[in-house]
PDB file of C-alpha atoms in Angstrom:
ATOM      1  CA  VAL A   1       1.770  17.316   1.393  1.00  0.00           C
ATOM      2  CA  ALA A   2       1.483  13.909  -0.267  1.00  0.00           C
ATOM      3  CA  GLN A   3      -0.922  15.271  -2.884  1.00  0.00           C
ATOM      4  CA  LYS A   4       1.973  16.640  -4.924  1.00  0.00           C
ATOM      5  CA  ASP A   5       4.095  13.491  -4.515  1.00  0.00           C
ATOM      6  CA  ASN A   6       4.520  10.797  -7.171  1.00  0.00           C
ATOM      7  CA  TRP A   7       3.520   8.194  -4.573  1.00  0.00           C
ATOM      8  CA  TYR A   8       0.205   9.832  -3.641  1.00  0.00           C
ATOM      9  CA  LEU A   9      -1.964   6.959  -4.904  1.00  0.00           C
ATOM     10  CA  GLU A  10       0.160   4.375  -3.093  1.00  0.00           C
ATOM     11  CA  ILE A  11       0.036   6.424   0.120  1.00  0.00           C
ATOM     12  CA  LEU A  12      -3.766   6.614  -0.102  1.00  0.00           C
ATOM     13  CA  LEU A  13      -3.966   2.842  -0.570  1.00  0.00           C
ATOM     14  CA  GLY A  14      -1.889   2.341   2.562  1.00  0.00           C
ATOM     15  CA  LEU A  15      -3.757   4.875   4.683  1.00  0.00           C
ATOM     16  CA  PHE A  16      -7.352   4.341   3.502  1.00  0.00           C
ATOM     17  CA  CYS A  17      -7.220   0.605   2.730  1.00  0.00           C
ATOM     18  CA  GLY A  18      -4.515  -0.698   5.066  1.00  0.00           C
ATOM     19  CA  LEU A  19      -2.697  -2.539   2.288  1.00  0.00           C
ATOM     20  CA  ARG A  20       0.703  -4.114   2.777  1.00  0.00           C
ATOM     21  CA  LYS A  21       3.657  -2.819   0.759  1.00  0.00           C
ATOM     22  CA  GLY A  22       3.825  -5.895  -1.461  1.00  0.00           C
ATOM     23  CA  GLU A  23       0.074  -5.738  -2.061  1.00  0.00           C
ATOM     24  CA  ILE A  24       0.255  -2.097  -3.154  1.00  0.00           C
ATOM     25  CA  ILE A  25       3.052  -2.511  -5.695  1.00  0.00           C
ATOM     26  CA  GLY A  26       1.474  -5.741  -6.922  1.00  0.00           C
ATOM     27  CA  LEU A  27      -1.844  -4.094  -7.816  1.00  0.00           C
ATOM     28  CA  LYS A  28      -2.925  -4.018 -11.450  1.00  0.00           C
ATOM     29  CA  PHE A  29      -5.544  -1.897 -13.167  1.00  0.00           C
ATOM     30  CA  SER A  30      -7.505  -5.094 -13.819  1.00  0.00           C
ATOM     31  CA  ASP A  31      -7.912  -5.551 -10.043  1.00  0.00           C
ATOM     32  CA  PHE A  32     -10.111  -2.444  -9.841  1.00  0.00           C
ATOM     33  CA  ASN A  33     -13.831  -2.270 -10.561  1.00  0.00           C
ATOM     34  CA  THR A  34     -14.663   1.322 -11.409  1.00  0.00           C
ATOM     35  CA  GLU A  35     -18.430   0.723 -11.303  1.00  0.00           C
ATOM     36  CA  SER A  36     -18.538  -0.744  -7.805  1.00  0.00           C
ATOM     37  CA  LYS A  37     -15.500   1.297  -6.670  1.00  0.00           C
ATOM     38  CA  THR A  38     -13.735  -1.762  -5.294  1.00  0.00           C
ATOM     39  CA  VAL A  39     -10.356  -3.440  -5.525  1.00  0.00           C
ATOM     40  CA  LYS A  40      -9.631  -7.147  -5.234  1.00  0.00           C
ATOM     41  CA  ILE A  41      -6.387  -8.124  -3.517  1.00  0.00           C
ATOM     42  CA  THR A  42      -5.137 -11.329  -5.145  1.00  0.00           C
ATOM     43  CA  ARG A  43      -1.339 -11.034  -5.163  1.00  0.00           C
ATOM     44  CA  GLN A  44       1.722  -9.432  -3.667  1.00  0.00           C
ATOM     45  CA  LEU A  45       5.181  -8.698  -5.024  1.00  0.00           C
ATOM     46  CA  VAL A  46       8.035 -10.183  -3.035  1.00  0.00           C
ATOM     47  CA  ALA A  47      11.821 -10.251  -3.366  1.00  0.00           C
ATOM     48  CA  ASN A  48      13.001 -13.633  -4.610  1.00  0.00           C
ATOM     49  CA  PRO A  49      16.728 -14.404  -4.081  1.00  0.00           C
ATOM     50  CA  VAL A  50      18.710 -15.263  -7.206  1.00  0.00           C
ATOM     51  CA  ILE A  51      21.339 -17.886  -6.317  1.00  0.00           C
ATOM     52  CA  ASN A  52      24.787 -17.723  -7.901  1.00  0.00           C
ATOM     53  CA  SER A  53      24.931 -20.534 -10.468  1.00  0.00           C
ATOM     54  CA  ASN A  54      28.669 -21.029  -9.919  1.00  0.00           C
ATOM     55  CA  THR A  55      28.654 -21.421  -6.142  1.00  0.00           C
ATOM     56  CA  GLY A  56      25.098 -22.694  -5.730  1.00  0.00           C
ATOM     57  CA  SER A  57      24.856 -20.940  -2.385  1.00  0.00           C
ATOM     58  CA  SER A  58      25.563 -17.211  -2.449  1.00  0.00           C
ATOM     59  CA  VAL A  59      22.815 -14.787  -3.453  1.00  0.00           C
ATOM     60  CA  ASP A  60      23.647 -12.666  -6.509  1.00  0.00           C
ATOM     61  CA  ASN A  61      20.648 -10.350  -6.175  1.00  0.00           C
ATOM     62  CA  TYR A  62      16.905 -10.286  -5.649  1.00  0.00           C
ATOM     63  CA  GLU A  63      14.202 -10.192  -8.287  1.00  0.00           C
ATOM     64  CA  LEU A  64      10.597  -9.187  -7.771  1.00  0.00           C
ATOM     65  CA  VAL A  65       8.094 -11.963  -8.354  1.00  0.00           C
ATOM     66  CA  GLU A  66       4.339 -12.239  -7.975  1.00  0.00           C
ATOM     67  CA  ARG A  67       3.115 -14.448  -5.160  1.00  0.00           C
ATOM     68  CA  ASP A  68      -0.194 -15.234  -3.517  1.00  0.00           C
ATOM     69  CA  PRO A  69      -1.138 -12.883  -0.675  1.00  0.00           C
ATOM     70  CA  LYS A  70       0.398 -13.453   2.751  1.00  0.00           C
ATOM     71  CA  THR A  71      -2.500 -15.562   4.100  1.00  0.00           C
ATOM     72  CA  PRO A  72      -5.641 -17.115   2.557  1.00  0.00           C
ATOM     73  CA  ASN A  73      -7.652 -14.387   4.324  1.00  0.00           C
ATOM     74  CA  SER A  74      -5.547 -11.763   2.567  1.00  0.00           C
ATOM     75  CA  VAL A  75      -7.506 -12.386  -0.629  1.00  0.00           C
ATOM     76  CA  ARG A  76     -10.223  -9.790  -0.177  1.00  0.00           C
ATOM     77  CA  ILE A  77     -12.349  -7.154  -1.881  1.00  0.00           C
ATOM     78  CA  LEU A  78     -12.224  -3.637  -0.452  1.00  0.00           C
ATOM     79  CA  LYS A  79     -14.501  -0.668  -1.036  1.00  0.00           C
ATOM     80  CA  LEU A  80     -12.589   2.425  -2.150  1.00  0.00           C
ATOM     81  CA  PRO A  81     -13.167   6.097  -1.330  1.00  0.00           C
ATOM     82  CA  ASP A  82     -13.683   8.500  -4.223  1.00  0.00           C
ATOM     83  CA  VAL A  83     -10.255  10.107  -3.774  1.00  0.00           C
ATOM     84  CA  ILE A  84      -8.558   6.811  -4.652  1.00  0.00           C
ATOM     85  CA  MET A  85     -10.729   6.314  -7.734  1.00  0.00           C
ATOM     86  CA  THR A  86      -9.850   9.836  -8.887  1.00  0.00           C
ATOM     87  CA  GLU A  87      -6.131   9.260  -8.361  1.00  0.00           C
ATOM     88  CA  LEU A  88      -6.355   5.886 -10.101  1.00  0.00           C
ATOM     89  CA  GLU A  89      -7.611   7.597 -13.273  1.00  0.00           C
ATOM     90  CA  SER A  90      -4.825  10.171 -13.034  1.00  0.00           C
ATOM     91  CA  ARG A  91      -2.312   7.335 -12.737  1.00  0.00           C
ATOM     92  CA  ARG A  92      -3.848   5.571 -15.735  1.00  0.00           C
ATOM     93  CA  CYS A  93      -3.341   8.711 -17.832  1.00  0.00           C
ATOM     94  CA  LEU A  94       0.252   9.049 -16.630  1.00  0.00           C
ATOM     95  CA  ILE A  95       1.074   5.460 -17.529  1.00  0.00           C
ATOM     96  CA  GLU A  96      -0.456   5.921 -20.983  1.00  0.00           C
ATOM     97  CA  LEU A  97       2.043   8.764 -21.471  1.00  0.00           C
ATOM     98  CA  TYR A  98       4.862   6.426 -20.362  1.00  0.00           C
ATOM     99  CA  LYS A  99       3.729   3.867 -22.939  1.00  0.00           C
ATOM    100  CA  LYS A 100       3.697   6.406 -25.756  1.00  0.00           C
ATOM    101  CA  LYS A 101       7.100   7.771 -24.807  1.00  0.00           C
ATOM    102  CA  MET A 102       8.795   4.379 -24.334  1.00  0.00           C
ATOM    103  CA  GLY A 103       7.093   2.618 -27.252  1.00  0.00           C
ATOM    104  CA  GLU A 104       8.295  -0.969 -27.636  1.00  0.00           C
ATOM    105  CA  LYS A 105      10.672  -0.524 -24.701  1.00  0.00           C
ATOM    106  CA  TYR A 106       7.726  -0.306 -22.312  1.00  0.00           C
ATOM    107  CA  ASN A 107       7.160  -3.546 -20.373  1.00  0.00           C
ATOM    108  CA  ASP A 108       3.418  -3.676 -19.849  1.00  0.00           C
ATOM    109  CA  HIS A 109       2.555  -5.687 -16.723  1.00  0.00           C
ATOM    110  CA  ASP A 110      -0.599  -3.625 -16.023  1.00  0.00           C
ATOM    111  CA  TYR A 111       0.830  -2.452 -12.674  1.00  0.00           C
ATOM    112  CA  ILE A 112      -0.616   0.768 -11.269  1.00  0.00           C
ATOM    113  CA  SER A 113       2.685   1.463  -9.510  1.00  0.00           C
ATOM    114  CA  CYS A 114       5.641   1.203 -11.847  1.00  0.00           C
ATOM    115  CA  GLN A 115       8.714   2.865 -13.256  1.00  0.00           C
ATOM    116  CA  LYS A 116       8.617   4.773 -16.532  1.00  0.00           C
ATOM    117  CA  ASN A 117       9.497   1.572 -18.421  1.00  0.00           C
ATOM    118  CA  GLY A 118       6.600  -0.358 -16.872  1.00  0.00           C
ATOM    119  CA  ASN A 119       8.715  -2.460 -14.518  1.00  0.00           C
ATOM    120  CA  PRO A 120       7.671  -2.500 -10.850  1.00  0.00           C
ATOM    121  CA  HIS A 121       9.396  -0.351  -8.259  1.00  0.00           C
ATOM    122  CA  SER A 122      11.765  -2.009  -5.790  1.00  0.00           C
ATOM    123  CA  LEU A 123      10.306  -3.066  -2.439  1.00  0.00           C
ATOM    124  CA  ALA A 124      12.308  -0.333  -0.696  1.00  0.00           C
ATOM    125  CA  ALA A 125      11.330   2.503  -3.059  1.00  0.00           C
ATOM    126  CA  MET A 126       8.082   3.567  -1.374  1.00  0.00           C
ATOM    127  CA  ASN A 127       9.551   3.683   2.127  1.00  0.00           C
ATOM    128  CA  ILE A 128      12.529   5.691   0.849  1.00  0.00           C
ATOM    129  CA  SER A 129      10.186   8.191  -0.809  1.00  0.00           C
ATOM    130  CA  LEU A 130       7.983   8.391   2.293  1.00  0.00           C
ATOM    131  CA  LYS A 131      10.990   9.189   4.457  1.00  0.00           C
ATOM    132  CA  LYS A 132      12.147  11.937   2.068  1.00  0.00           C
ATOM    133  CA  LEU A 133       8.625  13.374   1.929  1.00  0.00           C
ATOM    134  CA  CYS A 134       8.382  13.526   5.716  1.00  0.00           C
ATOM    135  CA  THR A 135      11.880  14.991   6.131  1.00  0.00           C
ATOM    136  CA  ARG A 136      11.253  17.715   3.545  1.00  0.00           C
ATOM    137  CA  ASN A 137       8.074  18.777   5.307  1.00  0.00           C
ATOM    138  CA  GLY A 138       9.315  18.518   8.881  1.00  0.00           C
ATOM    139  CA  ILE A 139       6.935  15.780   9.970  1.00  0.00           C
ATOM    140  CA  PRO A 140       7.739  12.480  11.733  1.00  0.00           C
ATOM    141  CA  SER A 141       8.831   9.710   9.372  1.00  0.00           C
ATOM    142  CA  ILE A 142       6.357   6.955   8.638  1.00  0.00           C
ATOM    143  CA  THR A 143       6.639   3.674   6.749  1.00  0.00           C
ATOM    144  CA  VAL A 144       4.092   1.848   4.592  1.00  0.00           C
ATOM    145  CA  HIS A 145       3.439  -0.437   7.543  1.00  0.00           C
ATOM    146  CA  GLY A 146       2.909   2.690   9.642  1.00  0.00           C
ATOM    147  CA  LEU A 147       0.162   3.816   7.234  1.00  0.00           C
ATOM    148  CA  ARG A 148      -1.465   0.398   7.626  1.00  0.00           C
ATOM    149  CA  HIS A 149      -1.245   0.720  11.400  1.00  0.00           C
ATOM    150  CA  MET A 150      -2.814   4.210  11.263  1.00  0.00           C
ATOM    151  CA  TYR A 151      -5.683   2.803   9.183  1.00  0.00           C
ATOM    152  CA  ALA A 152      -6.416   0.125  11.780  1.00  0.00           C
ATOM    153  CA  THR A 153      -6.084   2.574  14.665  1.00  0.00           C
ATOM    154  CA  ILE A 154      -8.551   5.018  13.087  1.00  0.00           C
ATOM    155  CA  LEU A 155     -11.051   2.169  12.614  1.00  0.00           C
ATOM    156  CA  ILE A 156     -10.666   1.147  16.272  1.00  0.00           C
ATOM    157  CA  GLU A 157     -11.208   4.733  17.380  1.00  0.00           C
ATOM    158  CA  ASN A 158     -14.399   4.842  15.345  1.00  0.00           C
ATOM    159  CA  GLY A 159     -15.785   1.718  16.982  1.00  0.00           C
ATOM    160  CA  VAL A 160     -15.371  -0.731  14.094  1.00  0.00           C
ATOM    161  CA  SER A 161     -15.449  -4.307  15.386  1.00  0.00           C
ATOM    162  CA  LEU A 162     -12.211  -6.258  15.660  1.00  0.00           C
ATOM    163  CA  ALA A 163     -13.648  -8.981  13.418  1.00  0.00           C
ATOM    164  CA  LYS A 164     -14.323  -6.442  10.659  1.00  0.00           C
ATOM    165  CA  ILE A 165     -10.873  -4.864  11.020  1.00  0.00           C
ATOM    166  CA  SER A 166      -9.278  -8.324  10.842  1.00  0.00           C
ATOM    167  CA  GLY A 167     -11.078  -8.980   7.545  1.00  0.00           C
ATOM    168  CA  LEU A 168     -10.125  -5.603   6.091  1.00  0.00           C
ATOM    169  CA  LEU A 169      -6.458  -6.078   6.981  1.00  0.00           C
ATOM    170  CA  GLY A 170      -6.392  -9.639   5.653  1.00  0.00           C
ATOM    171  CA  HIS A 171      -5.103 -11.120   8.904  1.00  0.00           C
ATOM    172  CA  SER A 172      -5.007 -14.894   9.261  1.00  0.00           C
ATOM    173  CA  SER A 173      -7.377 -14.712  12.246  1.00  0.00           C
ATOM    174  CA  ILE A 174      -9.051 -12.262  14.610  1.00  0.00           C
ATOM    175  CA  HIS A 175      -6.560 -13.444  17.234  1.00  0.00           C
ATOM    176  CA  THR A 176      -3.732 -11.969  15.145  1.00  0.00           C
ATOM    177  CA  THR A 177      -5.541  -8.624  14.991  1.00  0.00           C
ATOM    178  CA  PHE A 178      -6.128  -8.657  18.742  1.00  0.00           C
ATOM    179  CA  GLU A 179      -2.438  -9.319  19.413  1.00  0.00           C
ATOM    180  CA  TYR A 180      -1.447  -6.346  17.259  1.00  0.00           C
ATOM    181  CA  TYR A 181      -4.023  -3.885  18.518  1.00  0.00           C
ATOM    182  CA  CYS A 182      -5.017  -4.865  22.060  1.00  0.00           C
ATOM    183  CA  ASP A 183      -2.739  -2.134  23.431  1.00  0.00           C
ATOM    184  CA  VAL A 184      -4.364   0.394  21.122  1.00  0.00           C
ATOM    185  CA  MET A 185      -7.799  -0.613  22.346  1.00  0.00           C
ATOM    186  CA  GLU A 186      -6.749  -0.393  25.990  1.00  0.00           C
ATOM    187  CA  GLU A 187      -5.184   3.025  25.439  1.00  0.00           C
ATOM    188  CA  PHE A 188      -8.128   4.405  23.478  1.00  0.00           C
ATOM    189  CA  SER A 189      -8.720   7.363  25.801  1.00  0.00           C
ATOM    190  CA  ASN A 190      -5.033   8.345  25.705  1.00  0.00           C
ATOM    191  CA  ILE A 191      -4.925   8.089  21.902  1.00  0.00           C
ATOM    192  CA  ASN A 192      -8.095  10.145  21.580  1.00  0.00           C
ATOM    193  CA  ALA A 193      -6.635  12.895  23.786  1.00  0.00           C
ATOM    194  CA  PHE A 194      -3.378  12.849  21.810  1.00  0.00           C
ATOM    195  CA  MET A 195      -5.227  13.162  18.480  1.00  0.00           C
ATOM    196  CA  ASN A 196      -7.388  16.022  19.779  1.00  0.00           C
ATOM    197  CA  ASN A 197      -4.407  17.936  21.156  1.00  0.00           C
ATOM    198  CA  THR A 198      -2.055  17.288  18.238  1.00  0.00           C
ATOM    199  CA  PHE A 199      -4.122  17.565  15.080  1.00  0.00           C
ATOM    200  CA  ILE A 200      -5.729  20.945  15.525  1.00  0.00           C
ATOM    201  CA  PRO A 201      -7.230  22.387  12.299  1.00  0.00           C
ATOM    202  CA  GLU A 202      -5.670  25.608  11.083  1.00  0.00           C
TER     203      GLU A 202
END
């Protein structure tokens, strides 16, 4: 159902690459290598509080700013499946149309995920759209973090080593990965049975 959604590319990046929300909306076309079919994660977008200049304490609002990834290990290069490369080109064409339509009003930050004026989406936008997508189609709601968790779980089920999964997720250490997914590993047989009984091809 996500294929027809405006957030399809972002959903694929969460599910097939395990990217964090801030990493997804912080991606730029320049981060992708179309020849090697890879993406380099070098930044994230985060909400930065804007303090009221009169009071010096209260927060007026939040602005999105680019920051380094969450941990030093979060800087990583990931191999991409063909479906993401295909959707990336579709997104590039769409953004070129935005640029032509907006003209000088378009704010070109090179983001792959942006509004029609080139500015990045809010941090909440993708989760809101995911919830609406799930509700419309009668499936359980999932968040961006849930997509990341599914990615890791699928890798565990397929026997990928914890060290490799830790590197792919950009965790600070393998210990962090173990803490998150030790229960998944212990319940592998139950998960496998659930998947087999739930996701039956039509």
